[in-house]
Coordinates of C-alpha atoms in Angstrom, one line a residue:
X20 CA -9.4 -29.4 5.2
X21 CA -9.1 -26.2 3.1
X22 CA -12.1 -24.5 5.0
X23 CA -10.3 -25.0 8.4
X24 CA -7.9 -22.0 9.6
X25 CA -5.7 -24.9 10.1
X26 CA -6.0 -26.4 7.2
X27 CA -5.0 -23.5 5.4
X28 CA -2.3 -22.4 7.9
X29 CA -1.2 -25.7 7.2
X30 CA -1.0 -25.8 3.7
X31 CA 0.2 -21.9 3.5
X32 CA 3.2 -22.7 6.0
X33 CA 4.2 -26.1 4.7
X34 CA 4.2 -24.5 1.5
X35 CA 6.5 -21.8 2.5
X36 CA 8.7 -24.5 4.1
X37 CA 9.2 -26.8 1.0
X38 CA 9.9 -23.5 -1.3
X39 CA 12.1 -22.2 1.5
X40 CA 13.5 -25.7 1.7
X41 CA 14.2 -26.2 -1.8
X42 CA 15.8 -22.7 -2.7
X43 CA 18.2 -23.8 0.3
X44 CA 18.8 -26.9 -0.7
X45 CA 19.6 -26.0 -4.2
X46 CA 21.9 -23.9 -2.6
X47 CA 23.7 -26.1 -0.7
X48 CA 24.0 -28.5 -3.3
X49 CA 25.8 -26.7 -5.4
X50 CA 28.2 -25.0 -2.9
X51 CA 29.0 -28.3 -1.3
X52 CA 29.6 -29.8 -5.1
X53 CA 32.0 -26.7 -5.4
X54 CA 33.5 -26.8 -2.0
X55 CA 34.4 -30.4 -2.1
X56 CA 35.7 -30.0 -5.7
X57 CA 37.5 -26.7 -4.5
X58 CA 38.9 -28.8 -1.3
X59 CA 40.6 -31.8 -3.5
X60 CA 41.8 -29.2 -6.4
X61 CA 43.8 -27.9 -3.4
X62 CA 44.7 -31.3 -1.8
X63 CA 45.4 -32.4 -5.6
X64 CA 47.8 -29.4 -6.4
X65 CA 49.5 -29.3 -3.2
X66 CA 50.4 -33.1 -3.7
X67 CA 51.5 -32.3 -7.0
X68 CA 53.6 -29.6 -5.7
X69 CA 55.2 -32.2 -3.7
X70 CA 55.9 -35.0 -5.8
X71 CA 57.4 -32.2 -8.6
X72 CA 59.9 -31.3 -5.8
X73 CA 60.5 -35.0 -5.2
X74 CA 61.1 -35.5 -8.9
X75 CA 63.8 -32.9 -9.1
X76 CA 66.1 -34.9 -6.5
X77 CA 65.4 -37.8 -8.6
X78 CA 66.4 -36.6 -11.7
X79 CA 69.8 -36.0 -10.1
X80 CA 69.8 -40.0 -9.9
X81 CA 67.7 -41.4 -12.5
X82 CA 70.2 -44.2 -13.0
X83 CA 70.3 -45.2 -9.2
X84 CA 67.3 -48.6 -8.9
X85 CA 67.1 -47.7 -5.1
X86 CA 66.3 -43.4 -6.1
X87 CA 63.4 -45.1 -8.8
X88 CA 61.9 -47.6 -6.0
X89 CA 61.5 -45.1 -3.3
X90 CA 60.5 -42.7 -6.0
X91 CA 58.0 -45.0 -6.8
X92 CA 56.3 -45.7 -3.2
X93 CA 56.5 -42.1 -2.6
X94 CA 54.6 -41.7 -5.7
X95 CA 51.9 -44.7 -4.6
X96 CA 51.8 -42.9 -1.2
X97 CA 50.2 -39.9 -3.0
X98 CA 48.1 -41.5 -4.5
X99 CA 46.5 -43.7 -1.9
X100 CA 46.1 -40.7 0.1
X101 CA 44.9 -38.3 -2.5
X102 CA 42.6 -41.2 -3.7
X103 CA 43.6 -40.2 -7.3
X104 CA 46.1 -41.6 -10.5
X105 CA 49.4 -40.1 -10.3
X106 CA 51.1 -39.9 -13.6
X107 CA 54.8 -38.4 -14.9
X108 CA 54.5 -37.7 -18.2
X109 CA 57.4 -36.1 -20.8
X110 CA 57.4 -33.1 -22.8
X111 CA 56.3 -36.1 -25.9
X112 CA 53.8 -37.8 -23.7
X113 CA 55.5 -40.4 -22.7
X114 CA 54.1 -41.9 -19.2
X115 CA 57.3 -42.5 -17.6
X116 CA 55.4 -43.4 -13.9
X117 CA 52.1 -44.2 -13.2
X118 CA 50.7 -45.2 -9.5
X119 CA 48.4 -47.7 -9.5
X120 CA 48.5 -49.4 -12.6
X121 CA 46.3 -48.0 -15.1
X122 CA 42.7 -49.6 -15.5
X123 CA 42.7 -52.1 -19.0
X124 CA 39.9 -49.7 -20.2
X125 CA 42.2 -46.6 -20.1
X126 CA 45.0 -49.0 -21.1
X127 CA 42.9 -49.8 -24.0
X128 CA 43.1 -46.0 -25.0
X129 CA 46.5 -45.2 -24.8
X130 CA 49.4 -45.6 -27.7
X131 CA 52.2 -48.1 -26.9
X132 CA 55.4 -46.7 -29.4
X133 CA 58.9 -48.4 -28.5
X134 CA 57.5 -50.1 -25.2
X135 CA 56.9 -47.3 -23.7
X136 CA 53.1 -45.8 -23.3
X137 CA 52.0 -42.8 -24.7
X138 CA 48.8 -40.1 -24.5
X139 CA 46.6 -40.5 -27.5
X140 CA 46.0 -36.9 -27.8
X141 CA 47.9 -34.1 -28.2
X142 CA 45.6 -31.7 -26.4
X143 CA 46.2 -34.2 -23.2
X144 CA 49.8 -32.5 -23.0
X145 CA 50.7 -30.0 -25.5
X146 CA 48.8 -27.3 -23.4
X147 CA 50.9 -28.0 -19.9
X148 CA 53.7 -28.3 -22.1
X149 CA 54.6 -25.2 -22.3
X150 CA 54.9 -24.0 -18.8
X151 CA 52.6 -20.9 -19.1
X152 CA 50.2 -21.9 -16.3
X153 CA 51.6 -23.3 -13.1
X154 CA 48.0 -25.6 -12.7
X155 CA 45.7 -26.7 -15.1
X156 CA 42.4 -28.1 -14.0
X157 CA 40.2 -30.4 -16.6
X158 CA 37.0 -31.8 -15.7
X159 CA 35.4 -34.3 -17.7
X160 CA 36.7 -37.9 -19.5
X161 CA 39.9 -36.2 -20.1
X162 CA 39.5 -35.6 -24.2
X163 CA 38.5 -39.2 -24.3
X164 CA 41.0 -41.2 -22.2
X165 CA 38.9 -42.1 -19.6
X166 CA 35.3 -42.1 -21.5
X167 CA 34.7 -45.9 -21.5
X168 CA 34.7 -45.4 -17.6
X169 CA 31.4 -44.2 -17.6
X170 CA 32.4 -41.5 -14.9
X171 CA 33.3 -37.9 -14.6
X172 CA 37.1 -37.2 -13.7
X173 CA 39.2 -34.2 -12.6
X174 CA 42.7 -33.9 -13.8
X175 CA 45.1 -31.5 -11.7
X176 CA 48.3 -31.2 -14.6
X177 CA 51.5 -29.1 -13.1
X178 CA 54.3 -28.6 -15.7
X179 CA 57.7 -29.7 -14.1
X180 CA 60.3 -27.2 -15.1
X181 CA 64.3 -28.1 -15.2
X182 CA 67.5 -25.6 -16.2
X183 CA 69.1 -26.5 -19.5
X184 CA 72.6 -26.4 -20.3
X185 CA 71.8 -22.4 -21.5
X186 CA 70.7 -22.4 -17.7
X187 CA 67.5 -21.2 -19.0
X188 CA 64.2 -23.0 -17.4
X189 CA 62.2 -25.2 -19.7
X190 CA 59.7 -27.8 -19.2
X191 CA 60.6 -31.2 -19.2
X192 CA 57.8 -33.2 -17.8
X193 CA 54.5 -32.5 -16.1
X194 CA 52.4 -34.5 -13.2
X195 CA 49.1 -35.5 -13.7
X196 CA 46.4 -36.5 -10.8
X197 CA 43.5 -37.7 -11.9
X198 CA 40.5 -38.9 -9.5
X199 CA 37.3 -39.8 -10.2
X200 CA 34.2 -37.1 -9.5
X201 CA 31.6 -39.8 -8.1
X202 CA 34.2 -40.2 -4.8
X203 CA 34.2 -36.3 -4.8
X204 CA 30.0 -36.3 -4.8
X205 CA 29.8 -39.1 -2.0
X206 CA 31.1 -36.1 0.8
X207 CA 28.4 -33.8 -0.7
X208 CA 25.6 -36.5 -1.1
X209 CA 26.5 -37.2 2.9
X210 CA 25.9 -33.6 3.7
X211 CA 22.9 -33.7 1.5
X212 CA 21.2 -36.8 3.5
X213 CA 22.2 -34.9 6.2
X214 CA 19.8 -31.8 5.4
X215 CA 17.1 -33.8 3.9
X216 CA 16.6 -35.8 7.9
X217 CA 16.4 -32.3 9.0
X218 CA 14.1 -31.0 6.2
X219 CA 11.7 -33.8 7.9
X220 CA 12.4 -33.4 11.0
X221 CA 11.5 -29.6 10.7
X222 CA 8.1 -30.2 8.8
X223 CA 6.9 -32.9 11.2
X224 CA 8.1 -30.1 13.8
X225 CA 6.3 -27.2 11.9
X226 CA 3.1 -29.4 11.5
X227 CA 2.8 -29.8 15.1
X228 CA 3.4 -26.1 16.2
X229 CA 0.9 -25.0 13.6
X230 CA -1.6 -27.7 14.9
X231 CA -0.7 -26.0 18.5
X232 CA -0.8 -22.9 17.7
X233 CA -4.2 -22.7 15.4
X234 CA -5.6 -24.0 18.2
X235 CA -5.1 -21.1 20.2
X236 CA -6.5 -19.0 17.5
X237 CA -9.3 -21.6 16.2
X238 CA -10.8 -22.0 19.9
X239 CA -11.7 -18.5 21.0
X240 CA -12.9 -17.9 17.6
X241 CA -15.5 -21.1 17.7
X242 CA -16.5 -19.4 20.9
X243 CA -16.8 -15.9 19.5
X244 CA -19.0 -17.9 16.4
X245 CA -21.2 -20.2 18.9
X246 CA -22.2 -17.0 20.9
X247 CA -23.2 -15.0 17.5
X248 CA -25.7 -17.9 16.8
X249 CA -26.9 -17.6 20.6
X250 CA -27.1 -13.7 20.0
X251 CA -28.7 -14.1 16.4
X252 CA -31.4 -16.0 18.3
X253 CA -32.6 -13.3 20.4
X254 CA -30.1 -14.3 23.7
X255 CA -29.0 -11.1 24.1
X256 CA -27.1 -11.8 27.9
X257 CA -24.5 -13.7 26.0
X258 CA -20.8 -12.9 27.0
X259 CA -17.4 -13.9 26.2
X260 CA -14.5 -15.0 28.7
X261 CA -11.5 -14.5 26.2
X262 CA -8.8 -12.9 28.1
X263 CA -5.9 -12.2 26.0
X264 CA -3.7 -9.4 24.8
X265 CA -3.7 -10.1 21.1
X266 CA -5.9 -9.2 18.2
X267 CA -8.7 -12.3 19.1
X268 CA -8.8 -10.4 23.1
X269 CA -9.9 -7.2 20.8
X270 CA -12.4 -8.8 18.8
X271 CA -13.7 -10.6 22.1
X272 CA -13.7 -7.5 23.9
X273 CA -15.5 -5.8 20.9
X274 CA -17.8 -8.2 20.4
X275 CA -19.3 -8.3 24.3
X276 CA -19.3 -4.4 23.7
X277 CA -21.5 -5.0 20.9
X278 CA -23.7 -7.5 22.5
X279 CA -24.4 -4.9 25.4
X280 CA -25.2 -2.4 22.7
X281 CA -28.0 -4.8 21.3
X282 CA -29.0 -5.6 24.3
X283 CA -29.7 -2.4 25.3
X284 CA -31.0 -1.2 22.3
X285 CA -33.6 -4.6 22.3
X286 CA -34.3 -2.9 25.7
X287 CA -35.3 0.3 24.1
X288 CA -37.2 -1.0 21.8
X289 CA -39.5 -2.9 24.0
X290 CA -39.6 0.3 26.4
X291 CA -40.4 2.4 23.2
X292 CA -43.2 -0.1 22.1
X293 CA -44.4 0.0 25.9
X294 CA -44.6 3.9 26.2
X295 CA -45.7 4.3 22.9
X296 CA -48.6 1.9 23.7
X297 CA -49.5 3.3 27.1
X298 CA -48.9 7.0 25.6
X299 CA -51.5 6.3 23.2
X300 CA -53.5 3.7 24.7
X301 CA -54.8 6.4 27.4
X302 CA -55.9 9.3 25.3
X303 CA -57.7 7.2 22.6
X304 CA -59.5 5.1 25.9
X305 CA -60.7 8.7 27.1
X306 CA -61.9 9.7 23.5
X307 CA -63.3 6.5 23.2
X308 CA -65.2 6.3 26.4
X309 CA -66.2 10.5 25.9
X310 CA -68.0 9.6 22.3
X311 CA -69.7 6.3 23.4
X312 CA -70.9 8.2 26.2
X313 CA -72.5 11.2 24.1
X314 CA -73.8 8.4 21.6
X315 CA -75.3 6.2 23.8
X316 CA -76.6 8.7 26.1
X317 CA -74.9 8.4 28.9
X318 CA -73.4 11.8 29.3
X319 CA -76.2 14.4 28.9
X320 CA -76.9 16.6 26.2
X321 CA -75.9 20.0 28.1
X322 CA -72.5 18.1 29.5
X323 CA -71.6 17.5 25.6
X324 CA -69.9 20.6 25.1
X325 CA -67.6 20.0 28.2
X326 CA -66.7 16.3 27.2
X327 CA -66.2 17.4 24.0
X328 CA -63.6 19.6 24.9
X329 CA -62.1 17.5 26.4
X330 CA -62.0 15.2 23.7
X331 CA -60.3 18.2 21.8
X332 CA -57.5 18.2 24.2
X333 CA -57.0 14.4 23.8
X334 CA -56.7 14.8 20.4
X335 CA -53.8 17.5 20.6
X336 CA -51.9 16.1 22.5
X337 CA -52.0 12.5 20.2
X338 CA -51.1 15.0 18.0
X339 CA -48.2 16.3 19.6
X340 CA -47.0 13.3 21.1
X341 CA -46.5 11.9 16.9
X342 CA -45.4 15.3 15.9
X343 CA -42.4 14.6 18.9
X344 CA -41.9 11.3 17.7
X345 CA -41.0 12.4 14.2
X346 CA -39.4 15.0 15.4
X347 CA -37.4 12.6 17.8
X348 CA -36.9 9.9 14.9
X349 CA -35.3 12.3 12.5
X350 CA -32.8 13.3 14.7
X351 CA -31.8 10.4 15.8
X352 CA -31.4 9.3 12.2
X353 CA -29.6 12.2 11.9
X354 CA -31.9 13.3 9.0
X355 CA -32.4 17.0 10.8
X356 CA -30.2 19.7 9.2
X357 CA -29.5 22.4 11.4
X358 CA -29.6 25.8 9.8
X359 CA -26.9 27.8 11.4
X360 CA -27.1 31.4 11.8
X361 CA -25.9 34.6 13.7
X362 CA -28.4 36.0 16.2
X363 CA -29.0 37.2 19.6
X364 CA -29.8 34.9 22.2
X365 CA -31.3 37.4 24.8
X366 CA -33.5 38.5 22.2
X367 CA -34.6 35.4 21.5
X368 CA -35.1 34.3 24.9
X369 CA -37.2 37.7 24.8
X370 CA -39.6 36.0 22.7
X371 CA -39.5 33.2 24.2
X372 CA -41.2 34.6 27.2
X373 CA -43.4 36.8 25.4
X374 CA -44.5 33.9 24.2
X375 CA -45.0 31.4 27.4
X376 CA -46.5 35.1 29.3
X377 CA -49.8 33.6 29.8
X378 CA -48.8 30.6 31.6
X379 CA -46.5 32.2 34.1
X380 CA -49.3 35.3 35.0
X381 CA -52.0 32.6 35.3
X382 CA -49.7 30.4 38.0
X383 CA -49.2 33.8 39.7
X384 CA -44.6 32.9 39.1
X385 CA -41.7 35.6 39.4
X386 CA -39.6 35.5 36.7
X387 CA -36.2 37.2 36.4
X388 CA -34.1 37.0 33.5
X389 CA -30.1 38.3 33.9
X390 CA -27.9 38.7 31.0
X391 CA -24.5 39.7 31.3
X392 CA -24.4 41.6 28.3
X393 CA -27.0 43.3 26.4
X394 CA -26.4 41.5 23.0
X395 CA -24.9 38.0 23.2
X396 CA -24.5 36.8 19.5
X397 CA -24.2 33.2 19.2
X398 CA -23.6 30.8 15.8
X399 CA -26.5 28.1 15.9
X400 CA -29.9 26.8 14.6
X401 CA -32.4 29.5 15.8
X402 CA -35.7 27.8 15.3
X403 CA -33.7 24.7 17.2
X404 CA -32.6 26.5 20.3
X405 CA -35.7 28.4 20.7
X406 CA -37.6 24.8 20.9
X407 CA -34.8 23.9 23.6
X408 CA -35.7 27.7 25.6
X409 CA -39.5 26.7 25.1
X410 CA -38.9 23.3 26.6
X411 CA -37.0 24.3 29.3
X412 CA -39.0 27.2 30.5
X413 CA -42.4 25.0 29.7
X414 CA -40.8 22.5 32.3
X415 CA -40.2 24.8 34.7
X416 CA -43.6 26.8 34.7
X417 CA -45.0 23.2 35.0
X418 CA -43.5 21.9 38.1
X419 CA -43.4 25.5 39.8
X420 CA -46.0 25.5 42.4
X421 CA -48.3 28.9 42.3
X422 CA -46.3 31.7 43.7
X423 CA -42.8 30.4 42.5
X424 CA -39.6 31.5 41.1
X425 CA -38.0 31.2 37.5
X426 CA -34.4 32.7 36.7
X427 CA -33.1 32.7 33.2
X428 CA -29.5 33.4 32.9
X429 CA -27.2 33.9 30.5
X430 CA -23.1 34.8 30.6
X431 CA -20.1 34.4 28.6
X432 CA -17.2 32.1 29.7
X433 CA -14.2 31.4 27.5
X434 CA -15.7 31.5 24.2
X435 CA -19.0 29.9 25.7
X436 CA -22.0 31.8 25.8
X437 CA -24.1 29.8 29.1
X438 CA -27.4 29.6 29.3
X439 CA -29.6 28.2 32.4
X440 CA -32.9 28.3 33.2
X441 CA -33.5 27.5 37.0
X442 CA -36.4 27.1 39.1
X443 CA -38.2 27.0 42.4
X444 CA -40.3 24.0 41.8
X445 CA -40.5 20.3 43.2
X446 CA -36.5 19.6 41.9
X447 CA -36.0 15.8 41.2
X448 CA -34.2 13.1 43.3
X449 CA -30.6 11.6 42.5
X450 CA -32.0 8.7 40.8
X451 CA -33.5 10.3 38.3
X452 CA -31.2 12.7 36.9
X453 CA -29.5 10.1 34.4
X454 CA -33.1 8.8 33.3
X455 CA -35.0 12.1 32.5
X456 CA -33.4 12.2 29.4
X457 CA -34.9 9.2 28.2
X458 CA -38.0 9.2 25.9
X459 CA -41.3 8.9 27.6
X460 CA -39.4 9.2 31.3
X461 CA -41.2 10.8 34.0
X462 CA -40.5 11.1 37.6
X463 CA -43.8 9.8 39.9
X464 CA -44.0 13.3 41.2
X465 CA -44.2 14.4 37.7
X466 CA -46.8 12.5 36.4
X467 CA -49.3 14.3 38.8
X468 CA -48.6 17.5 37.7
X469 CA -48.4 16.6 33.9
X470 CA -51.1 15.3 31.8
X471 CA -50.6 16.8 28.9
X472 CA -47.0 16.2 28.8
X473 CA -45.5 13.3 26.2
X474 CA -42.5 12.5 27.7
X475 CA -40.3 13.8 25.0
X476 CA -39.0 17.1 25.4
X477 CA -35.8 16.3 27.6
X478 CA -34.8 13.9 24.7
X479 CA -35.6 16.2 22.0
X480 CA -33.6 18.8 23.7
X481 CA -30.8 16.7 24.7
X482 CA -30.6 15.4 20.7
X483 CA -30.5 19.1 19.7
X484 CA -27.6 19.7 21.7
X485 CA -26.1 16.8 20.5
X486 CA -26.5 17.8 16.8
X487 CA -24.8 21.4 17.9
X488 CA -22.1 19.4 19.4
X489 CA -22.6 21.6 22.8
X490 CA -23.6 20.3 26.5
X491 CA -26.4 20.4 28.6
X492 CA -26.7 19.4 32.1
X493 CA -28.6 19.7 35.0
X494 CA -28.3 20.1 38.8
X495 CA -31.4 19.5 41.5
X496 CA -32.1 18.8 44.9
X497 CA -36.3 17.5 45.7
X498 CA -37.8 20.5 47.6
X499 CA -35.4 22.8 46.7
X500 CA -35.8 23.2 42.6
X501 CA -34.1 22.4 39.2
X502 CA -31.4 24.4 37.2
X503 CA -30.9 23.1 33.4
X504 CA -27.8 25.0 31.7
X505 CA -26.4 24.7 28.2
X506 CA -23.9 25.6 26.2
X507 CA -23.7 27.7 22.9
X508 CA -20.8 28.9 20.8
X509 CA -20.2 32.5 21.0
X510 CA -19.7 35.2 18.3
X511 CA -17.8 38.7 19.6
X512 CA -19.4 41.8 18.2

């Protein structure tokens, strides 16, 4: 049960119910024992306050048999409804009146000197005696008197006070009420049953909602842990239907977003794998086939110069389609570390040129360049951009038919120093402008006009970007030519 949510839920929450429980029930133990005691202390002195007042009209006829009767039912009156002993007793201890009749076992206890009944103990009376507190409470067997009882008692004693002949007050008498503790703890132990029912009542209650409610937790997450296994197995089209607002709808949410991710990247991999295999299968088939041919042969001795050229440009570009890949795998691992630096960028689009001259005299193309400014210094990788320039203008001499137009441009906007590169050439269709930044993409029209290409430049470029944090997009219409334009960070002179 302990590995379940619910069980633990369970075990966490009834735990925190008995603990919450049992501080509160301590609690109201012992402020219903003291409420109940405080609520008879009161009933107990009030009645004494009573029956004092009723002994001061008796003591103006102590000789009259009718004043001592009635004096005596008022005094069992009081002590029916009080539920307690009611006692007079004299300054000597004397118990002149005592409502009911005493029990044999405190009978037992008490001194009997001239026929009259006395207190054992001095500390039993000497204290109210003397009239310096209106109320003295005693809890316990009353200094022995009532300790063969077996029970607890509380004693209420209130000194009765009469003017002397002096007419000075002095204390005369006092009233004692004494009732038993156990009939005090049965109100309490009512309560107490009281709260215990609803101590049960609220567990079975608690158990219940926490079975209710762990299911609502416990279900989508046995769905969220079924379609990891699917997932784990290769079933990549998995998806949740966990529509809710909570934490579990954000984990459920997450983890579809996460199955997309592998999905797609399972989709890239087999794509990579495929490309990679066609992008080398067909060089190393034309090598192949070239040597056989010149060992076996086939192709005559004065053709084996020709063939073997072309073998040579077979192997270069194997060579620069790994060289790419590396390249491409280190960035994306983000093992590259650009070196930033200060420099000009029409300068080094400059070289750049100089660089790509041969191509653009021998396909016959125009090519403008227009800078805003003479100087435009920019803060990035040098080597880096110049591969971008390279790839861009490579691109664009490529798919520029003979007799073509390339404009390089550069002008600063807000901070931005923006470069393009546009062209003349075949352009490329709607469809394809999200997909030529994949690796190994090429449009159909493409492939005719480049076979020495790899199909990784547009990623390489679009991941240096990336690593400068700066965009590149690009606009084209078929027939009517391509414009690439990216974005550096510009330094003022």
């Amino acid at each position: 049960m302990f590995k379940t949510i619910f069980g633990k839920m369970l075990v966490i929450f009834i735990s925190i119910l008995i603990f919450s429980f049992s501080v509160t029930g301590m609690m109201l133990y012992i402020f219903l024992g003291n409420f109940v005691l405080g609520e008879k202390q009161d009933a107990l002195k009030q009645s004494g306050d009573r029956i004092n007042s009723l002994l001061k009209i008796y003591i103006e006829n102590p000789e009259n048999p009718a004043a001592r009767l009635l004096f005596e039912r008022i005094l069992e009156s009081y002590s029916s409804n009080t539920n307690s002993y009611v006692w007079i007793v004299d300054k000597n201890g004397y118990i002149a009146f005592a409502q009911p009749e005493l029990p044999d076992i405190v009978k037992e206890r008490l001194k009997s000197e001239n026929g009259y009944v006395k207190l054992p103990d001095d500390r039993q009376y000497k204290k109210v005696m003397q009239g310096v507190q209106d109320n003295i409470r005693e809890i316990g067997d009353f200094y022995g008197l009532f300790k063969d009882t077996g029970i607890s008692w509380l004693t209420v004693e209130k000194p009765f006070k009469n003017t002397n002949s002096q007419g000075k007050e002095e204390v005369i008498a006092a009233v004692y009420l004494h009732t038993p503790i156990p009939e005090l703890h049965k109100a309490r132990t009512s309560v107490f049953k009281l709260f215990i029912i609803a101590v049960f009542i609220s567990v079975f209650i608690s158990i219940l909602l926490v079975y209710i409610f762990s299911l609502k937790i416990t279900s989508p997450l046995k769905e969220i842990r079924n379609a990891s296994k699917i997932i784990a197995g290769g079933e990549f089209q998995k998806r949740l239907d966990i529509k809710s607002n909570d934490e579990i709808g954000e984990l459920a949410s997450s983890f579809n977003h996460m199955a997309s991710a592998l999905q797609n990247l399972e989709e890239m991999r087999r794509g990579f794998i495929a490309n990679v295999s066609h992008e080398l299968r067909t060089p190393m088939t034309s090598i192949r086939g070239f040597i056989e041919g010149i060992l076996d042969g086939t192709i005559p001795a004065e053709r084996h110069r020709d063939y073997l050229n072309i073998v040579k440009d077979e192997t270069n570009r194997l060579n620069r389609l790994v060289n790419d890949l590396l390249d491409l795998a280190r960035m994306e691992a983000g093992e590259v570390v650009l070196n930033y630096k200060e420099f000009d960028i029409n300068e080094l689009i400059r070289r750049c040129i100089i660089k790509l001259e041969n191509l653009i005299v021998q396909k016959g193309l125009q090519f403008e360049a227009s800078f805003e400014e003479e100087g435009m210094m920019v803060y990035a990788d040098p080597d880096a951009i110049e591969r971008v320039i390279i790839n861009l203008v490579h691109n664009a001499v490529k798919f520029t038919p003979e007799g073509g137009k390339i404009k390089i441009n550069t002008q600063n906007h807000k901070g931005k120093i923006y470069v393009s590169v546009k062209d003349s050439g075949i352009g490329i269709s709607k469809e394809e402008l999200e997909l030529i930044w994949e690796r190994f993409y090429k449009s159909d029209k493409s492939r005719g006009g480049d076979k020495t290409g790899t199909g990784l430049g547009l990623a390489i470029v679009k991941n240096i970007m990336n690593e400068h944090k700066q965009e590149i997009w690009v606009d084209s219409e078929q027939g009517e030519g391509t414009e690439f334009t990216f974005t550096l960070e510009s330094l003022k002179k």
